[in-house]
């Protein structure tokens, strides 16, 4: 069911936001070309990368069951989690994992949404905006509905910068992003098209939400991260896989279903690389890419230029103790200093390794076997600092 939901979400994203890209490149001294040495892996222990970590086991109630984490934001010592298909709402927890409230709920009435696709916290307004189909519903941070706003185009992602909203553009339009004012009146385009059909997604990283001066946008098919401020848009990061780079014209010729299969871990086993995740802190860049159906990890130290590069077969996950076949730790977000991971308790075959992982965290709490046995299937959030 989880893979079916992911496939459904990708198909929606490709149908709604597939469009073309022809932004004039403007100079930027912070541009970085990341060269990924495909197949040149290192033997890696997680403890050689992670200097310290804290954990937050998310409590389970009849109102806080999580199917999948699609986006996570930390704001004012609260954890906001978007579950598109299960709870179909934004769930709020404190930093001890206690469930506080839900923002919106499943349905079609006032304050309700079906399959919410994105959300943003607007700190200067003490507000949270949740994206539905051709609408945004705005709530107070306490969960009270403030207003409902509609517009005449579809989108699966948005960001707010200053007084401007940026939306993923609808299908077969001539840009990657629409811009509107705060009342959702159309203002213009960003990243207008050329002949190659690419699709994109706004990079959902808390690091970006802590920076009020720009947003970043990931054009999926050409592995370029764009930086967008209130004056211009320009390439910011480029990922270079050498001879294993996926050709844009080949991608453009695929059907929506074929594109979705590629985005779901390159299921056709093509020996070309596709970017799967991208997160950036002040010191590190971590990207996950897929080749021949396998997920690989590339981490770059921005100060030293040192890299860590591995696939699952070259990883010893001595932090969680899981080392699941064919899987790598589930990266779900970051802030300026830490990367966020998700660990599912149900993946452990016994309580002992789970207890060892939880007591290895830098939290002050000492967990017991009784604590571990009481854990639900809700995920454990891991906040990790890197050091290499």
Coordinates of C-alpha atoms in Angstrom, one line a residue:
X1 CA 0.0 0.0 0.0
X2 CA 2.8 2.4 0.8
X3 CA 4.4 1.9 -2.6
X4 CA 1.0 2.3 -4.3
X5 CA 0.6 5.6 -2.4
X6 CA 4.1 6.7 -3.5
X7 CA 3.3 5.8 -7.1
X8 CA 0.0 7.7 -6.9
X9 CA 1.8 10.8 -5.5
X10 CA 4.5 10.7 -8.2
X11 CA 2.0 10.4 -11.0
X12 CA 0.0 13.3 -9.7
X13 CA 3.2 15.4 -9.4
X14 CA 4.3 14.5 -13.0
X15 CA 0.8 15.2 -14.5
X16 CA 0.4 18.5 -12.6
X17 CA 3.9 19.9 -12.7
X18 CA 5.7 18.4 -15.7
X19 CA 6.8 21.5 -17.8
X20 CA 9.7 23.0 -19.5
X21 CA 12.8 24.9 -18.4
X22 CA 14.6 27.8 -20.0
X23 CA 15.7 30.2 -17.3
X24 CA 18.5 32.6 -18.3
X25 CA 21.6 31.6 -16.3
X26 CA 22.9 34.5 -14.2
X27 CA 26.2 34.6 -12.5
X28 CA 26.5 33.4 -8.9
X29 CA 29.7 32.8 -7.0
X30 CA 28.2 30.2 -4.7
X31 CA 27.5 27.8 -7.6
X32 CA 28.7 24.3 -6.9
X33 CA 29.2 21.4 -9.4
X34 CA 29.0 18.1 -7.5
X35 CA 30.8 15.3 -9.3
X36 CA 29.5 11.9 -8.1
X37 CA 31.9 9.0 -8.6
X38 CA 29.3 6.4 -9.6
X39 CA 30.2 2.9 -8.5
X40 CA 33.3 4.1 -6.6
X41 CA 31.9 3.3 -3.2
X42 CA 33.6 3.4 0.3
X43 CA 33.1 1.1 3.2
X44 CA 31.2 3.2 5.7
X45 CA 30.2 2.9 9.3
X46 CA 27.4 5.3 10.4
X47 CA 29.3 6.1 13.6
X48 CA 32.2 7.5 11.4
X49 CA 29.7 10.0 10.0
X50 CA 27.4 10.8 12.9
X51 CA 29.0 12.5 15.8
X52 CA 25.9 12.6 18.0
X53 CA 22.2 12.0 17.7
X54 CA 19.0 12.5 19.6
X55 CA 15.8 10.6 19.2
X56 CA 12.1 11.4 19.5
X57 CA 9.7 8.4 19.5
X58 CA 6.4 9.7 18.2
X59 CA 3.5 8.6 20.5
X60 CA 0.6 6.7 19.0
X61 CA -3.0 7.7 19.7
X62 CA -6.2 7.1 17.7
X63 CA -5.6 10.6 16.2
X64 CA -1.9 10.4 15.6
X65 CA -1.2 7.2 13.6
X66 CA 1.3 8.0 10.9
X67 CA 1.3 6.2 7.5
X68 CA 4.2 8.0 5.9
X69 CA 6.2 11.2 6.6
X70 CA 6.1 13.3 3.4
X71 CA 7.4 16.5 5.0
X72 CA 8.7 17.6 8.4
X73 CA 9.2 21.0 9.9
X74 CA 10.5 21.9 13.4
X75 CA 9.1 25.2 14.6
X76 CA 9.1 26.7 18.2
X77 CA 10.1 23.3 19.7
X78 CA 7.2 21.5 18.0
X79 CA 7.4 18.9 15.2
X80 CA 5.0 19.3 12.3
X81 CA 4.6 16.2 10.1
X82 CA 2.6 15.9 6.8
X83 CA 1.0 12.5 6.2
X84 CA -0.7 12.8 2.8
X85 CA -2.5 9.5 2.5
X86 CA -2.9 8.1 6.0
X87 CA -4.0 10.8 8.4
X88 CA -4.4 13.2 5.5
X89 CA -3.4 16.1 7.8
X90 CA -0.5 17.8 9.5
X91 CA 0.2 16.2 12.8
X92 CA 1.9 18.1 15.6
X93 CA 4.1 16.6 18.3
X94 CA 6.3 18.1 21.0
X95 CA 10.1 17.4 21.2
X96 CA 9.4 14.4 23.6
X97 CA 7.1 12.8 21.0
X98 CA 3.8 13.6 22.7
X99 CA 0.9 14.2 20.3
X100 CA -0.4 17.8 20.6
X101 CA -2.9 18.3 17.8
X102 CA -3.7 17.9 14.1
X103 CA -3.9 20.8 11.6
X104 CA -6.8 20.2 9.2
X105 CA -8.4 16.8 8.9
X106 CA -9.6 14.3 6.3
X107 CA -12.7 15.4 4.4
X108 CA -14.3 18.0 2.2
X109 CA -15.9 20.4 4.7
X110 CA -14.6 23.6 6.3
X111 CA -11.1 23.1 7.7
X112 CA -10.9 19.7 6.0
X113 CA -8.7 18.5 3.1
X114 CA -8.4 15.3 1.0
X115 CA -4.8 14.3 0.2
X116 CA -3.0 17.5 1.3
X117 CA 0.1 17.8 -0.8
X118 CA 2.2 20.4 1.0
X119 CA 2.3 22.8 3.9
X120 CA 4.3 25.8 5.1
X121 CA 4.5 27.6 8.4
X122 CA 4.3 31.4 8.0
X123 CA 6.0 32.6 11.2
X124 CA 5.4 36.3 10.7
X125 CA 1.7 35.6 10.6
X126 CA 1.7 32.8 13.2
X127 CA -0.1 30.7 10.6
X128 CA 0.2 27.4 8.8
X129 CA -0.9 27.1 5.1
X130 CA -1.9 23.6 3.9
X131 CA -2.1 22.9 0.2
X132 CA -5.1 21.0 -1.3
X133 CA -6.5 20.8 -4.8
X134 CA -6.7 24.3 -6.3
X135 CA -6.8 25.7 -2.8
X136 CA -4.9 26.7 0.3
X137 CA -6.4 26.5 3.8
X138 CA -4.8 28.7 6.4
X139 CA -4.9 27.8 10.1
X140 CA -3.6 29.3 13.3
X141 CA -0.7 27.4 14.9
X142 CA -3.3 26.2 17.4
X143 CA -5.2 24.5 14.5
X144 CA -8.1 26.9 14.1
X145 CA -9.2 27.6 10.5
X146 CA -8.5 31.2 9.5
X147 CA -9.4 31.3 5.9
X148 CA -9.8 29.3 2.7
X149 CA -8.3 30.5 -0.6
X150 CA -8.8 29.1 -4.0
X151 CA -7.2 29.7 -7.4
X152 CA -7.7 28.4 -10.9
X153 CA -4.6 26.2 -11.4
X154 CA -3.4 22.9 -9.9
X155 CA -0.2 22.4 -8.0
X156 CA 1.5 19.8 -5.7
X157 CA 4.0 22.1 -4.0
X158 CA 4.5 25.7 -2.9
X159 CA 6.8 28.1 -1.0
X160 CA 6.3 31.6 0.3
X161 CA 9.1 34.2 -0.1
X162 CA 8.4 37.7 1.2
X163 CA 5.0 38.7 -0.2
X164 CA 5.1 36.1 -3.1
X165 CA 3.9 32.5 -3.3
X166 CA 5.7 30.2 -5.7
X167 CA 3.7 27.2 -7.0
X168 CA 4.7 24.3 -9.1
X169 CA 3.3 25.1 -12.5
X170 CA 0.4 23.1 -14.0
X171 CA 0.9 20.4 -16.6
X172 CA 2.1 21.5 -20.0
X173 CA 2.6 25.1 -19.2
X174 CA 5.6 27.0 -20.3
X175 CA 7.4 27.4 -17.0
X176 CA 8.3 25.5 -13.9
X177 CA 6.9 27.9 -11.3
X178 CA 3.9 30.3 -11.1
X179 CA 4.2 33.3 -8.8
X180 CA 1.2 34.9 -7.0
X181 CA 0.7 37.6 -4.4
X182 CA -0.6 36.9 -0.9
X183 CA -4.1 36.9 -2.2
X184 CA -3.1 34.3 -4.9
X185 CA -3.5 36.7 -7.7
X186 CA -1.2 35.7 -10.6
X187 CA 2.1 37.8 -10.8
X188 CA 4.2 36.0 -13.4
X189 CA 6.5 33.0 -14.2
X190 CA 9.8 31.7 -13.0
X191 CA 12.1 29.3 -14.9
X192 CA 10.4 29.5 -18.3
X193 CA 10.7 26.7 -20.8
X194 CA 12.9 25.4 -23.5
X195 CA 12.3 22.4 -25.7
X196 CA 13.1 19.8 -23.1
X197 CA 10.2 18.6 -21.0
X198 CA 11.3 18.3 -17.3
X199 CA 9.4 18.3 -14.1
X200 CA 10.4 19.6 -10.7
X201 CA 9.7 19.8 -7.1
X202 CA 10.4 22.4 -4.4
X203 CA 13.0 21.1 -2.1
X204 CA 11.3 20.4 1.2
X205 CA 14.2 21.1 3.5
X206 CA 13.8 22.9 6.9
X207 CA 17.2 24.5 6.2
X208 CA 15.5 26.4 3.4
X209 CA 12.6 27.5 5.6
X210 CA 15.0 29.0 8.1
X211 CA 16.4 31.3 5.4
X212 CA 14.0 34.2 4.7
X213 CA 16.0 35.5 1.7
X214 CA 15.7 32.7 -0.9
X215 CA 14.2 29.4 -1.7
X216 CA 15.6 26.5 -3.8
X217 CA 13.9 24.4 -6.4
X218 CA 14.9 21.0 -7.7
X219 CA 14.3 20.3 -11.4
X220 CA 14.0 16.5 -11.3
X221 CA 15.0 15.6 -14.8
X222 CA 18.2 17.6 -15.1
X223 CA 19.6 17.3 -11.5
X224 CA 20.0 21.0 -11.1
X225 CA 19.1 22.9 -7.9
X226 CA 18.0 26.4 -8.6
X227 CA 18.2 29.3 -6.2
X228 CA 15.4 31.8 -6.3
X229 CA 15.3 35.2 -4.6
X230 CA 13.0 38.1 -5.1
X231 CA 15.0 39.4 -8.0
X232 CA 16.2 36.5 -10.0
X233 CA 16.5 32.7 -10.4
X234 CA 19.8 30.9 -11.2
X235 CA 21.5 27.5 -11.0
X236 CA 22.9 26.9 -7.5
X237 CA 23.9 23.3 -7.4
X238 CA 24.5 20.8 -10.2
X239 CA 24.9 17.1 -9.8
X240 CA 27.2 15.4 -12.4
X241 CA 27.1 11.7 -12.8
X242 CA 29.5 11.6 -15.8
X243 CA 28.5 8.9 -18.4
X244 CA 25.7 7.7 -16.1
X245 CA 23.8 11.0 -16.4
X246 CA 20.2 10.4 -17.6
X247 CA 19.7 12.1 -21.0
X248 CA 17.0 14.8 -20.9
X249 CA 15.6 14.0 -24.3
X250 CA 15.2 10.3 -23.4
X251 CA 13.3 11.3 -20.3
X252 CA 11.1 13.7 -22.2
X253 CA 10.0 10.9 -24.5
X254 CA 8.6 8.8 -21.7
X255 CA 5.0 8.6 -20.7
X256 CA 3.8 9.8 -17.3
X257 CA 3.6 6.2 -16.1
X258 CA 7.1 5.5 -17.3
X259 CA 8.4 8.6 -15.6
X260 CA 6.7 7.6 -12.4
X261 CA 8.4 4.1 -12.5
X262 CA 11.7 5.8 -12.9
X263 CA 11.1 8.0 -9.9
X264 CA 10.1 5.0 -7.8
X265 CA 13.7 3.8 -7.5
X266 CA 14.4 3.4 -11.2
X267 CA 12.4 0.2 -11.4
X268 CA 13.3 -0.5 -15.0
X269 CA 16.9 -1.0 -13.9
X270 CA 18.4 1.5 -16.4
X271 CA 22.0 2.2 -15.8
X272 CA 21.6 5.9 -15.5
X273 CA 21.4 8.0 -12.4
X274 CA 18.3 9.8 -11.1
X275 CA 18.4 12.1 -8.1
X276 CA 16.0 10.9 -5.4
X277 CA 16.6 13.2 -2.4
X278 CA 18.6 16.3 -1.7
X279 CA 19.2 18.1 1.6
X280 CA 21.7 20.7 2.7
X281 CA 22.8 22.0 6.0
X282 CA 25.4 24.8 6.7
X283 CA 28.2 22.3 6.5
X284 CA 27.1 19.3 4.5
X285 CA 25.2 18.3 1.3
X286 CA 23.6 14.9 1.3
X287 CA 22.0 13.5 -1.9
X288 CA 20.5 10.1 -2.6
X289 CA 20.4 8.9 -6.2
X290 CA 19.2 5.7 -7.9
X291 CA 20.9 3.6 -10.5
X292 CA 19.6 0.2 -11.6
X293 CA 17.0 0.1 -8.9
X294 CA 19.5 0.7 -6.1
X295 CA 19.7 3.8 -3.8
X296 CA 23.2 5.3 -3.3
X297 CA 24.3 8.1 -0.9
X298 CA 26.7 10.9 -1.6
X299 CA 27.7 13.3 1.2
X300 CA 29.8 16.4 0.6
X301 CA 31.6 18.4 3.3
X302 CA 31.4 22.0 2.0
X303 CA 34.4 23.3 3.9
X304 CA 36.9 20.5 3.3
X305 CA 35.6 19.0 0.1
X306 CA 35.7 15.6 1.6
X307 CA 33.1 13.1 0.4
X308 CA 31.4 10.0 1.7
X309 CA 29.9 7.7 -0.9
X310 CA 28.2 4.3 -0.4
X311 CA 25.4 2.0 -1.3
X312 CA 23.6 -0.4 1.1
X313 CA 26.2 -3.2 0.5
X314 CA 29.0 -0.9 1.6
X315 CA 27.2 0.4 4.7
X316 CA 27.5 -0.8 8.3
X317 CA 24.7 1.0 10.1
X318 CA 26.1 0.5 13.6
X319 CA 23.9 3.4 14.9
X320 CA 20.5 1.9 14.4
X321 CA 21.8 -1.7 14.1
X322 CA 19.3 -2.4 11.4
X323 CA 21.3 -2.9 8.2
X324 CA 18.2 -3.8 6.3
X325 CA 18.8 -5.6 3.0
X326 CA 18.4 -3.2 0.1
X327 CA 17.7 -0.2 2.3
X328 CA 19.6 2.7 3.6
X329 CA 18.6 5.0 6.5
X330 CA 15.5 7.0 5.7
X331 CA 16.5 10.7 5.4
X332 CA 13.5 12.9 5.7
X333 CA 14.7 16.5 6.3
X334 CA 17.3 18.8 7.9
X335 CA 17.9 22.1 9.5
X336 CA 21.0 24.3 9.5
X337 CA 23.0 21.9 11.7
X338 CA 21.3 18.5 11.7
X339 CA 19.9 15.9 9.3
X340 CA 16.6 14.2 10.2
X341 CA 16.1 10.4 9.8
X342 CA 13.1 8.1 10.4
X343 CA 13.4 4.7 12.0
X344 CA 10.5 2.3 12.1
X345 CA 10.3 0.2 15.3
X346 CA 8.6 -2.7 13.4
X347 CA 11.8 -3.3 11.4
X348 CA 13.5 -4.7 14.4
X349 CA 13.3 -8.4 14.9
X350 CA 13.9 -8.1 18.7
X351 CA 13.9 -5.5 21.4
X352 CA 17.6 -5.6 22.3
X353 CA 19.1 -3.9 19.2
X354 CA 16.3 -1.3 19.4
X355 CA 17.1 -0.6 23.1
X356 CA 20.8 -0.3 22.3
X357 CA 20.0 2.3 19.5
X358 CA 17.7 4.3 21.7
X359 CA 20.2 4.4 24.6
X360 CA 23.0 5.4 22.4
X361 CA 21.3 8.7 21.7
X362 CA 22.5 11.9 23.5
X363 CA 19.1 12.3 25.2
X364 CA 19.2 12.3 28.9
X365 CA 16.5 9.6 29.2
X366 CA 17.6 6.0 29.9
X367 CA 15.2 3.6 28.2
X368 CA 14.3 0.2 29.6
X369 CA 13.1 -2.9 27.9
X370 CA 9.6 -2.1 29.2
X371 CA 9.8 1.3 27.4
X372 CA 10.7 -0.3 24.2
X373 CA 8.0 -2.9 24.4
X374 CA 5.4 -0.1 24.7
X375 CA 6.5 1.5 21.5
X376 CA 3.9 1.6 18.8
X377 CA 4.6 1.4 15.0
X378 CA 4.8 5.2 14.8
X379 CA 8.3 6.2 13.7
X380 CA 11.2 7.4 15.7
X381 CA 12.6 10.7 14.5
X382 CA 16.5 10.9 14.7
X383 CA 18.3 14.2 14.7
X384 CA 21.9 13.6 13.7
X385 CA 24.9 15.8 13.6
X386 CA 27.7 14.9 11.1
X387 CA 31.4 14.9 11.6
X388 CA 34.0 13.9 9.0

